[in-house]
Amino acid sequence: MIFGIDYGSKLAGTTVIAMGDHPERLRFFCSCKNADADTFIGQLIQELRPSLIGIDAPLSLPLVYQQPDLSGASFFYRQADKAINAMSPMFLGGLTARAMQLKASFSSVDWIEVYPGGLVKIAQLEGYSKKDKSLIPAFIGMLKAKYGISVDQEVKTWHEVDAMLAWFASYRYLHGHAIAYGNPAEGLIFV
């Protein structure tokens, strides 16, 4: 079982998990507003026991924090962030710390950092505004046509779309098709 997580603010109700074994059938689990998203994720991990989790959140810090004597090293960005124009783990601060803590708390599961926006770029599916929910069915149709991804329920939010993309990046990783960005010693991002 694979989890793809679009990771949001702790209490915002925007964290979504896409789960399944095959791209033909995915299901979504959404956190609730004012409920702890990390507890929600932990409960699903314990209940469903995924073998792989791909999370759209930093799982490491720039290498300079592990090796302070690195001359000229960035205190803000990892090589992977620079390669795909991802946000700095330092800018994301608390979200980064929460993701790293979740990974440490459930270390028996394989975790990878994924970037749904990077997958959209390589799939050439850019141009869909996340401000317009009416575009979701067309986007899902493009994913289905291009990759065979389908879901058991209606996709209502772009957070669900990002969870689906996080799942698909994880699926690609599991089958040796993902593209890795960054330095393994510092942290990789997969698309």
Short mmCIF file of C-alpha atoms in Angstrom, two decimals, residues 40-164:
data_model
loop_
_atom_site.label_atom_id
_atom_site.label_comp_id
_atom_site.label_asym_id
_atom_site.label_seq_id
_atom_site.Cartn_x
_atom_site.Cartn_y
_atom_site.Cartn_z
CA PHE A 40 -4.80 11.89 11.55
CA ILE A 41 -1.80 10.72 9.48
CA GLY A 42 -0.40 8.64 12.36
CA GLN A 43 -3.71 6.86 12.90
CA LEU A 44 -3.99 5.95 9.22
CA ILE A 45 -0.39 4.70 9.15
CA GLN A 46 -1.08 2.47 12.16
CA GLU A 47 -4.39 1.24 10.74
CA LEU A 48 -3.47 0.68 7.09
CA ARG A 49 0.31 0.03 7.38
CA PRO A 50 1.59 1.48 4.11
CA SER A 51 4.89 0.21 2.78
CA LEU A 52 5.80 3.58 1.22
CA ILE A 53 4.81 7.17 1.98
CA GLY A 54 5.50 10.02 -0.40
CA ILE A 55 4.98 13.37 1.28
CA ASP A 56 4.89 16.82 -0.30
CA ALA A 57 7.01 18.38 2.45
CA PRO A 58 10.73 18.65 3.20
CA LEU A 59 12.17 15.66 5.04
CA SER A 60 15.64 17.14 5.53
CA LEU A 61 17.53 20.39 6.02
CA PRO A 62 20.39 21.88 4.01
CA LEU A 63 23.61 19.91 4.48
CA VAL A 64 25.30 22.79 6.29
CA TYR A 65 23.19 21.98 9.37
CA GLN A 66 24.76 18.51 9.49
CA GLN A 67 28.25 19.65 8.47
CA PRO A 68 28.71 23.25 9.69
CA ASP A 69 32.23 23.51 8.28
CA LEU A 70 31.01 23.39 4.66
CA SER A 71 32.45 26.44 2.98
CA GLY A 72 29.98 28.40 0.85
CA ALA A 73 27.08 26.07 1.62
CA SER A 74 23.54 27.40 1.54
CA PHE A 75 21.77 27.85 4.85
CA PHE A 76 18.42 28.15 3.07
CA TYR A 77 18.19 25.71 0.15
CA ARG A 78 19.17 22.12 -0.51
CA GLN A 79 20.49 21.14 -3.94
CA ALA A 80 17.13 19.48 -4.66
CA ASP A 81 15.22 22.68 -3.87
CA LYS A 82 17.39 24.66 -6.26
CA ALA A 83 17.12 22.03 -9.01
CA ILE A 84 13.32 22.07 -9.15
CA ASN A 85 12.57 25.52 -7.70
CA ALA A 86 11.00 24.12 -4.53
CA MET A 87 10.47 26.22 -1.43
CA SER A 88 13.19 26.32 1.18
CA PRO A 89 12.73 23.90 4.09
CA MET A 90 13.81 26.81 6.27
CA PHE A 91 11.02 29.04 4.94
CA LEU A 92 8.52 26.25 5.62
CA GLY A 93 9.95 25.93 9.16
CA GLY A 94 7.29 24.30 11.31
CA LEU A 95 5.89 22.24 8.44
CA THR A 96 9.38 20.87 7.77
CA ALA A 97 9.86 20.03 11.46
CA ARG A 98 6.47 18.31 11.63
CA ALA A 99 7.19 16.21 8.51
CA MET A 100 10.61 15.21 9.82
CA GLN A 101 9.06 14.27 13.19
CA LEU A 102 6.38 12.14 11.50
CA LYS A 103 9.05 10.30 9.53
CA ALA A 104 11.05 9.69 12.73
CA SER A 105 7.93 8.52 14.58
CA PHE A 106 7.09 5.98 11.89
CA SER A 107 10.59 4.95 10.85
CA SER A 108 9.50 1.39 10.03
CA VAL A 109 7.81 2.80 6.91
CA ASP A 110 9.81 3.97 3.89
CA TRP A 111 9.36 7.72 3.37
CA ILE A 112 10.30 9.83 0.36
CA GLU A 113 9.91 13.50 -0.33
CA VAL A 114 7.90 14.20 -3.47
CA TYR A 115 7.04 17.33 -5.42
CA PRO A 116 3.67 17.28 -7.22
CA GLY A 117 4.47 20.54 -9.02
CA GLY A 118 7.55 18.93 -10.54
CA LEU A 119 5.48 16.01 -11.78
CA VAL A 120 3.03 18.44 -13.39
CA LYS A 121 5.96 20.08 -15.21
CA ILE A 122 7.49 16.89 -16.57
CA ALA A 123 4.03 15.62 -17.58
CA GLN A 124 3.46 18.93 -19.38
CA LEU A 125 0.15 19.50 -17.58
CA GLU A 126 0.82 23.10 -16.58
CA GLY A 127 -1.75 25.81 -17.15
CA TYR A 128 -4.42 24.67 -14.73
CA SER A 129 -5.14 27.35 -12.14
CA LYS A 130 -5.53 26.02 -8.62
CA LYS A 131 -7.91 28.91 -7.98
CA ASP A 132 -10.49 27.33 -10.30
CA LYS A 133 -12.01 24.08 -8.99
CA SER A 134 -14.03 23.71 -12.20
CA LEU A 135 -10.77 22.72 -13.96
CA ILE A 136 -10.23 19.67 -11.72
CA PRO A 137 -12.23 17.21 -13.90
CA ALA A 138 -10.28 18.21 -17.03
CA PHE A 139 -6.98 17.85 -15.16
CA ILE A 140 -8.01 14.43 -13.80
CA GLY A 141 -9.01 13.43 -17.33
CA MET A 142 -5.55 14.37 -18.58
CA LEU A 143 -3.91 12.32 -15.80
CA LYS A 144 -6.11 9.35 -16.62
CA ALA A 145 -5.37 9.59 -20.33
CA LYS A 146 -1.63 10.04 -19.81
CA TYR A 147 -0.98 7.67 -16.89
CA GLY A 148 -4.10 5.56 -16.29
CA ILE A 149 -4.72 7.14 -12.89
CA SER A 150 -8.32 6.99 -11.72
CA VAL A 151 -10.07 7.32 -8.39
CA ASP A 152 -13.00 5.68 -6.62
CA GLN A 153 -14.54 9.00 -5.63
CA GLU A 154 -15.06 12.49 -6.99
CA VAL A 155 -12.00 14.72 -6.71
CA LYS A 156 -13.28 17.95 -5.16
CA THR A 157 -10.19 19.96 -4.22
CA TRP A 158 -6.74 20.73 -5.56
CA HIS A 159 -5.38 19.29 -2.29
CA GLU A 160 -6.81 15.93 -3.38
CA VAL A 161 -5.18 16.40 -6.79
CA ASP A 162 -1.82 17.11 -5.12
CA ALA A 163 -2.23 14.01 -2.92
CA MET A 164 -2.90 11.98 -6.06
#
